[in-house]
PDB file of C-alpha atoms in Angstrom:
ATOM      1  CA  MET A   1     -19.371  11.693  -0.462  1.00 83.00           C
ATOM      2  CA  ILE A   2     -15.710  11.475  -0.166  1.00 94.00           C
ATOM      3  CA  GLU A   3     -14.097   8.907  -2.600  1.00 96.00           C
ATOM      4  CA  ILE A   4     -11.778   6.469  -0.985  1.00 97.00           C
ATOM      5  CA  THR A   5      -9.338   3.862  -2.181  1.00 98.00           C
ATOM      6  CA  MET A   6      -8.086   1.383   0.414  1.00 96.00           C
ATOM      7  CA  PHE A   7      -4.785  -0.180   0.452  1.00 97.00           C
ATOM      8  CA  GLY A   8      -5.194  -2.839   3.129  1.00 94.00           C
ATOM      9  CA  SER A   9      -7.226  -5.721   4.540  1.00 92.00           C
ATOM     10  CA  CYS A  10     -10.706  -6.562   5.583  1.00 90.00           C
ATOM     11  CA  ARG A  11     -10.045  -4.579   8.807  1.00 93.00           C
ATOM     12  CA  ILE A  12     -10.555  -1.394   6.912  1.00 93.00           C
ATOM     13  CA  SER A  13     -13.129  -2.511   4.386  1.00 89.00           C
ATOM     14  CA  ASN A  14     -16.237  -1.117   6.061  1.00 92.00           C
ATOM     15  CA  ILE A  15     -15.075   2.623   5.930  1.00 94.00           C
ATOM     16  CA  ARG A  16     -17.651   4.684   4.174  1.00 95.00           C
ATOM     17  CA  GLY A  17     -16.868   5.878   0.580  1.00 95.00           C
ATOM     18  CA  SER A  18     -14.716   3.056  -0.299  1.00 96.00           C
ATOM     19  CA  ASN A  19     -14.503   2.311  -4.054  1.00 96.00           C
ATOM     20  CA  ASN A  20     -13.921  -1.302  -3.139  1.00 95.00           C
ATOM     21  CA  LEU A  21     -10.891  -1.796  -5.346  1.00 96.00           C
ATOM     22  CA  ASN A  22      -9.381  -3.743  -2.531  1.00 95.00           C
ATOM     23  CA  LYS A  23     -12.322  -6.097  -2.292  1.00 94.00           C
ATOM     24  CA  LEU A  24     -12.425  -6.309  -6.051  1.00 96.00           C
ATOM     25  CA  LEU A  25      -8.713  -7.060  -6.479  1.00 97.00           C
ATOM     26  CA  ASN A  26      -6.320  -7.352  -3.693  1.00 97.00           C
ATOM     27  CA  TYR A  27      -5.753  -6.903   0.029  1.00 97.00           C
ATOM     28  CA  THR A  28      -2.119  -5.558   0.511  1.00 97.00           C
ATOM     29  CA  HIS A  29       0.003  -5.765   3.582  1.00 97.00           C
ATOM     30  CA  SER A  30       3.448  -4.510   3.059  1.00 98.00           C
ATOM     31  CA  THR A  31       4.654  -1.351   1.514  1.00 98.00           C
ATOM     32  CA  LYS A  32       6.093  -3.227  -1.404  1.00 98.00           C
ATOM     33  CA  GLU A  33       2.721  -4.658  -2.348  1.00 98.00           C
ATOM     34  CA  ILE A  34       1.053  -1.248  -2.016  1.00 98.00           C
ATOM     35  CA  LEU A  35       3.613   0.270  -4.463  1.00 98.00           C
ATOM     36  CA  GLN A  36       3.153  -2.596  -6.966  1.00 98.00           C
ATOM     37  CA  PHE A  37      -0.496  -2.074  -6.729  1.00 98.00           C
ATOM     38  CA  ILE A  38      -0.590   1.552  -7.225  1.00 98.00           C
ATOM     39  CA  LEU A  39       1.517   1.043 -10.488  1.00 98.00           C
ATOM     40  CA  PHE A  40      -0.946  -1.494 -11.605  1.00 98.00           C
ATOM     41  CA  LEU A  41      -3.924   0.731 -11.058  1.00 98.00           C
ATOM     42  CA  LYS A  42      -2.333   3.650 -12.811  1.00 97.00           C
ATOM     43  CA  GLY A  43      -1.785   1.425 -15.840  1.00 96.00           C
ATOM     44  CA  ASN A  44       2.046   1.714 -15.333  1.00 97.00           C
ATOM     45  CA  LEU A  45       2.950  -2.000 -14.683  1.00 97.00           C
ATOM     46  CA  GLU A  46       1.791  -5.045 -16.407  1.00 96.00           C
ATOM     47  CA  ILE A  47       1.268  -8.095 -14.165  1.00 98.00           C
ATOM     48  CA  PRO A  48       1.558 -11.138 -16.540  1.00 97.00           C
ATOM     49  CA  TYR A  49       0.549 -14.696 -16.221  1.00 97.00           C
ATOM     50  CA  PRO A  50       0.932 -16.474 -13.764  1.00 97.00           C
ATOM     51  CA  TYR A  51       1.430 -13.404 -11.404  1.00 98.00           C
ATOM     52  CA  SER A  52      -1.866 -12.102 -12.540  1.00 98.00           C
ATOM     53  CA  ASN A  53      -3.108 -14.801 -10.080  1.00 98.00           C
ATOM     54  CA  LEU A  54      -0.350 -14.915  -7.332  1.00 97.00           C
ATOM     55  CA  CYS A  55      -0.222 -11.061  -6.798  1.00 98.00           C
ATOM     56  CA  PHE A  56      -3.988 -10.603  -6.206  1.00 98.00           C
ATOM     57  CA  ARG A  57      -5.890 -12.033  -3.250  1.00 96.00           C
ATOM     58  CA  THR A  58      -9.140 -12.053  -5.132  1.00 97.00           C
ATOM     59  CA  ALA A  59      -7.676 -13.960  -7.934  1.00 97.00           C
ATOM     60  CA  ILE A  60      -6.157 -16.424  -5.636  1.00 96.00           C
ATOM     61  CA  CYS A  61      -9.330 -17.107  -3.807  1.00 95.00           C
ATOM     62  CA  ASN A  62     -11.470 -17.309  -6.994  1.00 96.00           C
ATOM     63  CA  ASN A  63      -8.849 -19.365  -8.828  1.00 95.00           C
ATOM     64  CA  THR A  64      -8.815 -16.877 -11.661  1.00 97.00           C
ATOM     65  CA  TYR A  65      -6.510 -14.188 -13.148  1.00 98.00           C
ATOM     66  CA  ILE A  66      -6.832 -10.306 -12.933  1.00 98.00           C
ATOM     67  CA  HIS A  67      -5.921  -8.184 -15.875  1.00 97.00           C
ATOM     68  CA  TYR A  68      -5.600  -4.470 -16.132  1.00 97.00           C
ATOM     69  CA  SER A  69      -8.828  -2.366 -17.037  1.00 97.00           C
ATOM     70  CA  LYS A  70      -9.273   1.250 -17.530  1.00 97.00           C
ATOM     71  CA  GLU A  71     -12.149   1.157 -14.979  1.00 97.00           C
ATOM     72  CA  TYR A  72      -9.658   0.631 -12.261  1.00 97.00           C
ATOM     73  CA  THR A  73      -7.606   3.673 -13.339  1.00 98.00           C
ATOM     74  CA  ASP A  74     -10.835   5.684 -13.506  1.00 97.00           C
ATOM     75  CA  LEU A  75     -11.820   4.733  -9.855  1.00 97.00           C
ATOM     76  CA  PHE A  76      -8.237   5.412  -8.731  1.00 97.00           C
ATOM     77  CA  ASN A  77      -8.152   8.903 -10.292  1.00 97.00           C
ATOM     78  CA  LYS A  78     -11.419   9.887  -8.693  1.00 97.00           C
ATOM     79  CA  THR A  79     -10.045   9.155  -5.236  1.00 97.00           C
ATOM     80  CA  ASP A  80      -9.951  12.022  -2.714  1.00 96.00           C
ATOM     81  CA  VAL A  81      -8.273  10.157   0.053  1.00 97.00           C
ATOM     82  CA  PHE A  82      -6.045   7.004   0.148  1.00 98.00           C
ATOM     83  CA  ILE A  83      -5.983   4.978   3.137  1.00 98.00           C
ATOM     84  CA  LEU A  84      -2.905   2.681   3.664  1.00 98.00           C
ATOM     85  CA  GLU A  85      -3.110  -0.038   6.146  1.00 98.00           C
ATOM     86  CA  ILE A  86       0.626  -1.266   6.529  1.00 98.00           C
ATOM     87  CA  CYS A  87       0.473  -4.467   8.667  1.00 97.00           C
ATOM     88  CA  SER A  88       3.513  -6.598   7.723  1.00 97.00           C
ATOM     89  CA  LEU A  89       7.333  -6.375   7.422  1.00 96.00           C
ATOM     90  CA  LYS A  90       7.496  -9.285   5.086  1.00 96.00           C
ATOM     91  CA  LYS A  91       7.722  -9.356   1.348  1.00 97.00           C
ATOM     92  CA  TYR A  92       7.168 -12.436  -0.772  1.00 97.00           C
ATOM     93  CA  ILE A  93       9.121 -12.170  -4.016  1.00 98.00           C
ATOM     94  CA  HIS A  94       9.396 -14.233  -7.190  1.00 98.00           C
ATOM     95  CA  ASP A  95      11.207 -12.710 -10.210  1.00 96.00           C
ATOM     96  CA  THR A  96      10.465  -9.088  -9.806  1.00 96.00           C
ATOM     97  CA  TYR A  97       6.986  -9.488  -8.516  1.00 98.00           C
ATOM     98  CA  TYR A  98       5.685  -9.171  -4.886  1.00 98.00           C
ATOM     99  CA  LEU A  99       3.300 -11.966  -4.185  1.00 98.00           C
ATOM    100  CA  HIS A 100       0.252 -12.124  -1.957  1.00 97.00           C
ATOM    101  CA  HIS A 101       1.201 -14.238   0.917  1.00 95.00           C
ATOM    102  CA  LEU A 102      -1.713 -16.634   0.357  1.00 95.00           C
ATOM    103  CA  SER A 103      -0.005 -18.055  -2.663  1.00 96.00           C
ATOM    104  CA  VAL A 104       3.210 -19.009  -1.043  1.00 95.00           C
ATOM    105  CA  ASP A 105       2.740 -19.120   2.823  1.00 92.00           C
ATOM    106  CA  LYS A 106       2.594 -22.675   3.742  1.00 88.00           C
ATOM    107  CA  THR A 107       0.871 -21.838   6.894  1.00 84.00           C
ATOM    108  CA  ARG A 108      -2.106 -20.859   4.791  1.00 77.00           C
ATOM    109  CA  GLY A 109      -4.461 -23.277   2.836  1.00 75.00           C
ATOM    110  CA  TRP A 110      -4.132 -21.611  -0.715  1.00 86.00           C
ATOM    111  CA  TYR A 111      -0.424 -22.340  -1.440  1.00 89.00           C
ATOM    112  CA  HIS A 112      -0.955 -25.831  -2.829  1.00 89.00           C
ATOM    113  CA  LYS A 113      -2.486 -24.219  -5.940  1.00 92.00           C
ATOM    114  CA  THR A 114       0.617 -22.421  -6.646  1.00 95.00           C
ATOM    115  CA  ASP A 115       3.231 -23.923  -9.267  1.00 95.00           C
ATOM    116  CA  PRO A 116       5.908 -25.868  -7.324  1.00 94.00           C
ATOM    117  CA  THR A 117       8.761 -24.108  -9.031  1.00 95.00           C
ATOM    118  CA  ILE A 118       7.443 -20.691  -7.982  1.00 96.00           C
ATOM    119  CA  LEU A 119       6.540 -22.189  -4.486  1.00 94.00           C
ATOM    120  CA  ASN A 120      10.078 -23.372  -3.926  1.00 94.00           C
ATOM    121  CA  ASP A 121      12.040 -20.567  -5.704  1.00 96.00           C
ATOM    122  CA  SER A 122      10.040 -17.635  -4.010  1.00 96.00           C
ATOM    123  CA  ILE A 123      11.754 -15.808  -1.162  1.00 96.00           C
ATOM    124  CA  VAL A 124      10.612 -14.177   1.916  1.00 96.00           C
ATOM    125  CA  GLU A 125      12.381 -11.266   3.369  1.00 97.00           C
ATOM    126  CA  GLU A 126      11.835  -8.869   6.087  1.00 97.00           C
ATOM    127  CA  GLN A 127      11.998  -5.246   5.060  1.00 97.00           C
ATOM    128  CA  THR A 128      14.472  -2.778   6.835  1.00 98.00           C
ATOM    129  CA  ASP A 129      13.212   0.414   8.619  1.00 98.00           C
ATOM    130  CA  GLU A 130      15.076   2.460   5.867  1.00 98.00           C
ATOM    131  CA  GLU A 131      13.265   0.498   3.037  1.00 98.00           C
ATOM    132  CA  ILE A 132       9.946   1.073   4.577  1.00 98.00           C
ATOM    133  CA  GLU A 133      10.562   4.739   5.031  1.00 98.00           C
ATOM    134  CA  LYS A 134      11.658   5.179   1.354  1.00 98.00           C
ATOM    135  CA  ASP A 135       8.682   3.077   0.164  1.00 98.00           C
ATOM    136  CA  ILE A 136       6.239   5.502   2.136  1.00 98.00           C
ATOM    137  CA  LEU A 137       7.865   8.486   0.549  1.00 98.00           C
ATOM    138  CA  LYS A 138       7.577   6.963  -3.050  1.00 98.00           C
ATOM    139  CA  ILE A 139       3.942   6.017  -2.281  1.00 98.00           C
ATOM    140  CA  GLN A 140       3.232   9.715  -1.080  1.00 98.00           C
ATOM    141  CA  LYS A 141       4.980  10.990  -4.355  1.00 98.00           C
ATOM    142  CA  LEU A 142       2.964   8.507  -6.539  1.00 98.00           C
ATOM    143  CA  LEU A 143      -0.314   9.623  -5.018  1.00 98.00           C
ATOM    144  CA  TYR A 144       0.388  13.514  -4.829  1.00 96.00           C
ATOM    145  CA  PRO A 145      -1.486  15.731  -4.574  1.00 95.00           C
ATOM    146  CA  LYS A 146      -4.161  13.327  -3.018  1.00 95.00           C
ATOM    147  CA  LYS A 147      -3.939  12.813   0.649  1.00 93.00           C
ATOM    148  CA  ILE A 148      -2.875   9.758   2.406  1.00 97.00           C
ATOM    149  CA  ILE A 149      -3.710   8.346   5.838  1.00 98.00           C
ATOM    150  CA  ILE A 150      -1.605   5.549   7.317  1.00 98.00           C
ATOM    151  CA  VAL A 151      -3.254   2.834   9.518  1.00 98.00           C
ATOM    152  CA  SER A 152      -1.300   0.274  11.513  1.00 98.00           C
ATOM    153  CA  HIS A 153      -2.254  -3.157  12.769  1.00 97.00           C
ATOM    154  CA  TYR A 154      -3.792  -3.679  16.268  1.00 97.00           C
ATOM    155  CA  ASN A 155      -0.808  -4.024  18.640  1.00 97.00           C
ATOM    156  CA  ALA A 156      -2.027  -7.503  19.992  1.00 97.00           C
ATOM    157  CA  LYS A 157      -0.738  -9.338  23.022  1.00 96.00           C
ATOM    158  CA  LYS A 158      -0.351 -13.174  23.182  1.00 95.00           C
ATOM    159  CA  ASN A 159      -0.243 -14.593  26.725  1.00 93.00           C
ATOM    160  CA  GLY A 160       0.161 -11.032  28.041  1.00 92.00           C
ATOM    161  CA  ARG A 161       3.168 -10.279  25.769  1.00 96.00           C
ATOM    162  CA  ILE A 162       3.309  -8.185  22.730  1.00 95.00           C
ATOM    163  CA  LEU A 163       4.075  -9.556  19.233  1.00 96.00           C
ATOM    164  CA  GLN A 164       7.631  -8.191  18.669  1.00 96.00           C
ATOM    165  CA  SER A 165       7.578  -7.765  15.081  1.00 96.00           C
ATOM    166  CA  ARG A 166       4.146  -6.186  14.915  1.00 97.00           C
ATOM    167  CA  ASN A 167       5.123  -3.852  17.700  1.00 98.00           C
ATOM    168  CA  LYS A 168       8.190  -2.953  15.781  1.00 98.00           C
ATOM    169  CA  LEU A 169       6.247  -1.991  12.710  1.00 98.00           C
ATOM    170  CA  ILE A 170       3.713  -0.023  14.522  1.00 98.00           C
ATOM    171  CA  CYS A 171       6.380   2.042  16.316  1.00 98.00           C
ATOM    172  CA  LEU A 172       8.245   2.459  13.130  1.00 98.00           C
ATOM    173  CA  LEU A 173       5.216   3.811  11.238  1.00 98.00           C
ATOM    174  CA  GLU A 174       4.396   6.182  14.046  1.00 98.00           C
ATOM    175  CA  ILE A 175       7.840   7.650  13.943  1.00 98.00           C
ATOM    176  CA  ILE A 176       7.890   7.931  10.075  1.00 98.00           C
ATOM    177  CA  CYS A 177       4.508   9.586   9.983  1.00 98.00           C
ATOM    178  CA  LYS A 178       5.382  12.037  12.610  1.00 98.00           C
ATOM    179  CA  LYS A 179       8.666  12.927  10.713  1.00 98.00           C
ATOM    180  CA  TYR A 180       6.894  13.617   7.589  1.00 98.00           C
ATOM    181  CA  ASP A 181       3.580  15.047   8.941  1.00 97.00           C
ATOM    182  CA  ILE A 182       1.468  12.048   7.626  1.00 97.00           C
ATOM    183  CA  PRO A 183      -1.825  11.384   9.487  1.00 97.00           C
ATOM    184  CA  PHE A 184      -1.438   8.076  11.379  1.00 98.00           C
ATOM    185  CA  VAL A 185      -4.025   5.900  13.158  1.00 98.00           C
ATOM    186  CA  ASN A 186      -3.109   3.207  15.551  1.00 98.00           C
ATOM    187  CA  PRO A 187      -6.164   1.035  16.042  1.00 98.00           C
ATOM    188  CA  THR A 188      -4.757   0.046  19.439  1.00 97.00           C
ATOM    189  CA  ASN A 189      -5.312   3.593  20.842  1.00 97.00           C
ATOM    190  CA  VAL A 190      -8.617   3.902  19.024  1.00 98.00           C
ATOM    191  CA  LEU A 191      -9.954   0.776  20.892  1.00 98.00           C
ATOM    192  CA  ASN A 192      -7.976   1.137  24.193  1.00 97.00           C
ATOM    193  CA  SER A 193     -11.126   1.386  26.243  1.00 97.00           C
ATOM    194  CA  TYR A 194     -11.920  -2.236  25.416  1.00 98.00           C
ATOM    195  CA  ASN A 195     -10.415  -5.620  26.319  1.00 97.00           C
ATOM    196  CA  GLN A 196      -8.408  -7.127  23.531  1.00 97.00           C
ATOM    197  CA  CYS A 197     -10.795 -10.179  23.390  1.00 97.00           C
ATOM    198  CA  ASP A 198     -13.733  -7.933  22.749  1.00 97.00           C
ATOM    199  CA  VAL A 199     -12.334  -6.129  19.703  1.00 97.00           C
ATOM    200  CA  LEU A 200      -9.802  -8.769  18.363  1.00 97.00           C
ATOM    201  CA  SER A 201     -10.530 -12.432  17.333  1.00 96.00           C
ATOM    202  CA  ASP A 202      -8.590 -15.272  18.730  1.00 94.00           C
ATOM    203  CA  ASP A 203      -6.326 -15.411  15.614  1.00 92.00           C
ATOM    204  CA  MET A 204      -5.245 -11.857  16.601  1.00 93.00           C
ATOM    205  CA  GLY A 205      -5.508 -10.750  12.917  1.00 92.00           C
ATOM    206  CA  HIS A 206      -9.160  -9.926  12.460  1.00 95.00           C
ATOM    207  CA  TYR A 207     -11.568  -7.709  14.319  1.00 97.00           C
ATOM    208  CA  THR A 208     -14.538  -9.109  16.222  1.00 97.00           C
ATOM    209  CA  SER A 209     -17.878  -7.750  14.829  1.00 96.00           C
ATOM    210  CA  LYS A 210     -17.746  -5.281  17.829  1.00 97.00           C
ATOM    211  CA  GLY A 211     -14.162  -4.254  17.007  1.00 97.00           C
ATOM    212  CA  MET A 212     -14.959  -3.678  13.357  1.00 97.00           C
ATOM    213  CA  TYR A 213     -18.064  -1.668  14.153  1.00 97.00           C
ATOM    214  CA  LEU A 214     -16.202   0.668  16.720  1.00 97.00           C
ATOM    215  CA  PHE A 215     -13.100   1.107  14.444  1.00 97.00           C
ATOM    216  CA  SER A 216     -15.012   1.645  11.167  1.00 97.00           C
ATOM    217  CA  ASN A 217     -17.099   4.458  13.036  1.00 97.00           C
ATOM    218  CA  TYR A 218     -13.843   5.981  14.168  1.00 97.00           C
ATOM    219  CA  MET A 219     -12.319   6.031  10.768  1.00 97.00           C
ATOM    220  CA  ASN A 220     -15.359   7.387   9.218  1.00 96.00           C
ATOM    221  CA  ASN A 221     -15.352  10.355  11.489  1.00 96.00           C
ATOM    222  CA  TYR A 222     -11.677  10.784  11.303  1.00 97.00           C
ATOM    223  CA  VAL A 223     -11.583  10.778   7.392  1.00 96.00           C
ATOM    224  CA  ASN A 224     -14.567  13.277   7.128  1.00 93.00           C
ATOM    225  CA  ASN A 225     -12.879  15.610   9.638  1.00 92.00           C
ATOM    226  CA  TYR A 226      -9.496  15.342   8.053  1.00 90.00           C
ATOM    227  CA  TYR A 227     -10.814  15.860   4.649  1.00 85.00           C
ATOM    228  CA  LYS A 228     -12.781  19.041   5.679  1.00 83.00           C
ATOM    229  CA  ARG A 229      -9.611  20.484   7.315  1.00 81.00           C
ATOM    230  CA  PHE A 230      -7.595  19.865   4.246  1.00 70.00           C
ATOM    231  CA  THR A 231     -10.140  21.336   1.798  1.00 69.00           C
ATOM    232  CA  LEU A 232     -10.491  24.464   4.053  1.00 62.00           C
ATOM    233  CA  ASN A 233      -6.762  24.890   4.081  1.00 64.00           C
ATOM    234  CA  VAL A 234      -6.504  24.588   0.449  1.00 56.00           C
ATOM    235  CA  GLY A 235      -9.481  27.219  -0.014  1.00 52.00           C
ATOM    236  CA  ASN A 236      -7.549  29.607   2.273  1.00 46.00           C
TER     237      ASN A 236
END
């Protein structure tokens, strides 16, 4: 069984071989969150109170705190393939920490638990193209020699029109991955034989059960074939 670490949301959680670090700790969305999470898992970054709640989705949902454990590093080190779902341009910042959006996004229901000072002083910024490219190269270097696969969001349409910021990020990721020969999966292409309403829920953020089944099956085959090719090339 291939050992996989996921950096991403519930949309990729059903891929076979996952060590479930994402479910145990955090769903990441931006490259900045992924970088922070990697450093935490490697034991190179302490995330103190109250950020030990605000930076981790699982901690926010369970109203608790997450602290470093060597168990996380052991799972991280056993990983054969890292799958990075990058689905947001936004970064939520307080002090030097990148917060999970649930803790400060006032369109969500969890922000009311966040300390008002942090809630009011946190900032939201949209990452530049250059910043995302540099982040991806940093991530690749931190994870070397293990292989990475980058997955984008589904390029949804609302009232027949694409979501501009989402489309921008998807196109950027495709360009970066092609430039640096990084495997890239666009779920829109994978599921293009189906209507959006069949594979994506009305909130345009989550897959339907059919979409999850189809995409997970595709990714299981993709990862297995990719890893086999990689190990054969190494052997030669």
